[in-house]
Short mmCIF file of C-alpha atoms in Angstrom, two decimals:
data_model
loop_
_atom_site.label_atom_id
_atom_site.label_comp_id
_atom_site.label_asym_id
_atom_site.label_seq_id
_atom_site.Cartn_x
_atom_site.Cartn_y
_atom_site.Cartn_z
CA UNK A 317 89.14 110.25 -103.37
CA UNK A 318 84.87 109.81 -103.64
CA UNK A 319 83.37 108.93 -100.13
CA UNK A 320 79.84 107.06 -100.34
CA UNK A 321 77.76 108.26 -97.78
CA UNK A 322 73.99 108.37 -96.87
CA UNK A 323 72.60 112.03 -95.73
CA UNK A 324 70.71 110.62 -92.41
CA UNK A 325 67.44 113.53 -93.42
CA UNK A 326 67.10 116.25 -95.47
CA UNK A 327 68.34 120.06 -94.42
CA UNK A 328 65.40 121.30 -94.87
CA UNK A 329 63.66 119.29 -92.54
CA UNK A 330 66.60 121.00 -89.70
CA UNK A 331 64.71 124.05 -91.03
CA UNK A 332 61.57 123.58 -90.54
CA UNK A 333 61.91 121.81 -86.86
CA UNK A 334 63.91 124.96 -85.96
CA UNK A 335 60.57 127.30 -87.26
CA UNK A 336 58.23 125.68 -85.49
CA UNK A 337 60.44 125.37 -82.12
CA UNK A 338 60.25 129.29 -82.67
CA UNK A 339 56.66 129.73 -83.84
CA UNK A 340 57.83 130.98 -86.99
CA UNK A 341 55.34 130.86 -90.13
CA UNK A 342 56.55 128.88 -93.10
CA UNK A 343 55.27 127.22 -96.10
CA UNK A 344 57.36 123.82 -97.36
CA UNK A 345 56.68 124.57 -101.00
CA UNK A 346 58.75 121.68 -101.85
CA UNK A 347 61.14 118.87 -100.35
CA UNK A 348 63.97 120.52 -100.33
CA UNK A 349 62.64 124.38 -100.17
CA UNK A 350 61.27 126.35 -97.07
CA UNK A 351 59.69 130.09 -97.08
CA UNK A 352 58.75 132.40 -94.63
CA UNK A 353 58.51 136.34 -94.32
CA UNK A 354 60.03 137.90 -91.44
CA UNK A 355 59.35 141.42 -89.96
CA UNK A 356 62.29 143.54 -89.37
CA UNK A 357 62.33 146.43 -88.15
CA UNK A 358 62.61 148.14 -91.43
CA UNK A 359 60.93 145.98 -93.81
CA UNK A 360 59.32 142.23 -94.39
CA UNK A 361 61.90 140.07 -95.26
CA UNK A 362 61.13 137.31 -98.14
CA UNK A 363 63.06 134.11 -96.48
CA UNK A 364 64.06 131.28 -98.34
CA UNK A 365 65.82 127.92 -97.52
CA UNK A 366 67.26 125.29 -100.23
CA UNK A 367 68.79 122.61 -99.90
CA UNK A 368 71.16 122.43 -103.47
CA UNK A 369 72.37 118.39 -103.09
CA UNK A 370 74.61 118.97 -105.61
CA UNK A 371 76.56 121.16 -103.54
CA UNK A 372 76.01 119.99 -100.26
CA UNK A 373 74.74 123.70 -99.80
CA UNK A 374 71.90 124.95 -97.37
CA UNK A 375 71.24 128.44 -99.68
CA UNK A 376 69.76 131.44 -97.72
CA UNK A 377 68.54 134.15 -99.63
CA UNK A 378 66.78 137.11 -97.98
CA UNK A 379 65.40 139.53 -100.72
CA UNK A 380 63.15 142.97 -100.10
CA UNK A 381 61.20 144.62 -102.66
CA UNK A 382 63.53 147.96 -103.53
CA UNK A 383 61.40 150.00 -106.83
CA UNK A 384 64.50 151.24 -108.45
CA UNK A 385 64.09 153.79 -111.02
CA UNK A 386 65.79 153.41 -114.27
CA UNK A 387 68.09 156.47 -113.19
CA UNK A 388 69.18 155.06 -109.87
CA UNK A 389 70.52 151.81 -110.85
CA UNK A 390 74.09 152.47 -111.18
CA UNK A 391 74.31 153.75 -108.12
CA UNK A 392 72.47 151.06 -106.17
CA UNK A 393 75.15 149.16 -108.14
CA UNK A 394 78.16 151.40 -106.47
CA UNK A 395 76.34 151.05 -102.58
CA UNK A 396 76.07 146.56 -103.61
CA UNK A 397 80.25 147.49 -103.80
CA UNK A 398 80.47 149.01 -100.42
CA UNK A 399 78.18 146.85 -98.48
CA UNK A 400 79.53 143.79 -99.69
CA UNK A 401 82.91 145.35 -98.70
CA UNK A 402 81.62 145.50 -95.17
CA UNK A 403 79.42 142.26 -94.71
CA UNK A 404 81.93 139.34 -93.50
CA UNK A 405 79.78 136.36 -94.57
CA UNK A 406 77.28 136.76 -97.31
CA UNK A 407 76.52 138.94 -99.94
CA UNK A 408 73.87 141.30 -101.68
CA UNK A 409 73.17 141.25 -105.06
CA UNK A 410 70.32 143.01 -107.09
CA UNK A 411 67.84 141.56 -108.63
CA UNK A 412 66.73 143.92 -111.30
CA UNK A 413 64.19 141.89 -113.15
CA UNK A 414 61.85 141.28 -109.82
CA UNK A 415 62.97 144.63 -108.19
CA UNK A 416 64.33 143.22 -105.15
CA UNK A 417 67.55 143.50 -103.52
CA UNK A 418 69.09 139.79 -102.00
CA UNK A 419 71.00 138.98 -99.35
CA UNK A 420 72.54 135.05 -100.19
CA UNK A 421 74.69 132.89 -97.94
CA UNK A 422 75.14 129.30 -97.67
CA UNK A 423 75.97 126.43 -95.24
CA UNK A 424 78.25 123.76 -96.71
CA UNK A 425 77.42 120.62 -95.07
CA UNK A 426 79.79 118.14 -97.26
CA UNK A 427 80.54 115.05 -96.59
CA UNK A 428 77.42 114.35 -94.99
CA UNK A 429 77.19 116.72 -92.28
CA UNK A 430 74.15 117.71 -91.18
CA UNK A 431 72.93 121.36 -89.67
CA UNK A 432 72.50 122.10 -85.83
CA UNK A 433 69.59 124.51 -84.67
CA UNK A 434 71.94 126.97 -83.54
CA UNK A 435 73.10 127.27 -86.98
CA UNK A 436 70.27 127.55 -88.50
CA UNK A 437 69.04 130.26 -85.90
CA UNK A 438 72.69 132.11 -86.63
CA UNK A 439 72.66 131.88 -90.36
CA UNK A 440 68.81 133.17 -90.35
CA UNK A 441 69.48 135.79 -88.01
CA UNK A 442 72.76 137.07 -89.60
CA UNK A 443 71.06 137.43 -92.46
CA UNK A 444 68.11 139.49 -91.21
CA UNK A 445 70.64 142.10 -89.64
CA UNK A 446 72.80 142.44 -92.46
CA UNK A 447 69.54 143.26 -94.57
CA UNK A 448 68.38 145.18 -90.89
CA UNK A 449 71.87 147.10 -91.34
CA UNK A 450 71.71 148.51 -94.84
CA UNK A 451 68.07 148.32 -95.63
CA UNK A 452 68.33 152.29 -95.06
CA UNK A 453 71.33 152.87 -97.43
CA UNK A 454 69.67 151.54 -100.18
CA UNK A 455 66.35 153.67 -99.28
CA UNK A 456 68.60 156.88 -98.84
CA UNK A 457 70.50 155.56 -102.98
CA UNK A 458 66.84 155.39 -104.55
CA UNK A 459 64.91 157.53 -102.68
CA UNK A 460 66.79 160.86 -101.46
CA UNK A 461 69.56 160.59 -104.28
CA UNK A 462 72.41 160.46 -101.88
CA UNK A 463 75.57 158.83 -103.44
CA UNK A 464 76.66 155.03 -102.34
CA UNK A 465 79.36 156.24 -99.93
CA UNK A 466 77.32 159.18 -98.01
CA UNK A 467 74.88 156.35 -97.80
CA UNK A 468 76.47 153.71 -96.16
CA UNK A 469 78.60 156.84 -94.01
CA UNK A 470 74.49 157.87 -92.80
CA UNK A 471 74.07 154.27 -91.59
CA UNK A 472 77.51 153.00 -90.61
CA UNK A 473 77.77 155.99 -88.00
CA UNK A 474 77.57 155.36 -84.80
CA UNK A 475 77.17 157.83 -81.69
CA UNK A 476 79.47 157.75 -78.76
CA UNK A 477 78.53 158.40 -74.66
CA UNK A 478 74.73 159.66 -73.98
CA UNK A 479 72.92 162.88 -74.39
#
């Protein structure tokens, strides 16, 4: 069965009410394409909204700049394998060509449904946190040689009681 049905606005436009509520900067670049950067606590985060009509997708993609040398790529490669093993929605993937590592998720809205703020503000903010999460395991892969699992064992550990 094919439904006919008119979107009532764009996705985007969800989007960029939802920034300004929040005094968020953002550039429309396009109708159906939103950027921003947003400070974590480790990095700047690259943001990007699309709206992909042929899906009925709102894409997400949250990239920061990782210089990986030629050496260190497989094993970036190995830590992508355990942190996608651990993140429940989303995924990383690497970028090699523009040296960035990417965090992607999306927000079917078939049939005509259209995006809440609170979704938007949940899918932006996962996002952030996963990258917030394992920003360090990738530093610790391409910068102090540790292997992909004493990587993501340094940042997954967590301290019990108070000192």
């Amino acid at each position: 069965m094919e439904f006919d049905f008119e979107r009532q606005s764009n996705p985007v436009d969800m989007i960029e009410f939802v920034a300004s509520n929040n005094d968020w900067s953002f550039e429309r670049s396009g109708e159906d394409e939103l950027a921003m950067t947003v400070a974590g606590r480790w990095a700047d985060y690259q943001v990007s909204f699309s709206w992909m009509e042929e899906f009925e997708a709102l894409h997400l993609a949250v990239a920061f700049d990782l210089k990986i040398p030629d050496a260190r790529v497989n094993e970036v490669i190995r830590l992508l394998s355990h942190v996608n093993g651990q993140v429940l929605m989303g995924h990383f993937d690497l970028w090699r060509h523009e040296d960035v590592v990417i965090f992607r998720q999306s927000l079917l809205l078939a049939g005509g449904a259209e995006p809440t703020n609170r979704q938007v503000e949940v899918l932006l903010s996962s996002a952030v946190d996963a990258c917030e999460a394992y920003f360090q395991a990738f530093q610790f892969v391409v910068w102090s040689g540790m292997d992909a699992k004493s990587a993501m064992d340094a940042v997954l550990f967590e301290t019990a009681g108070e000192a």
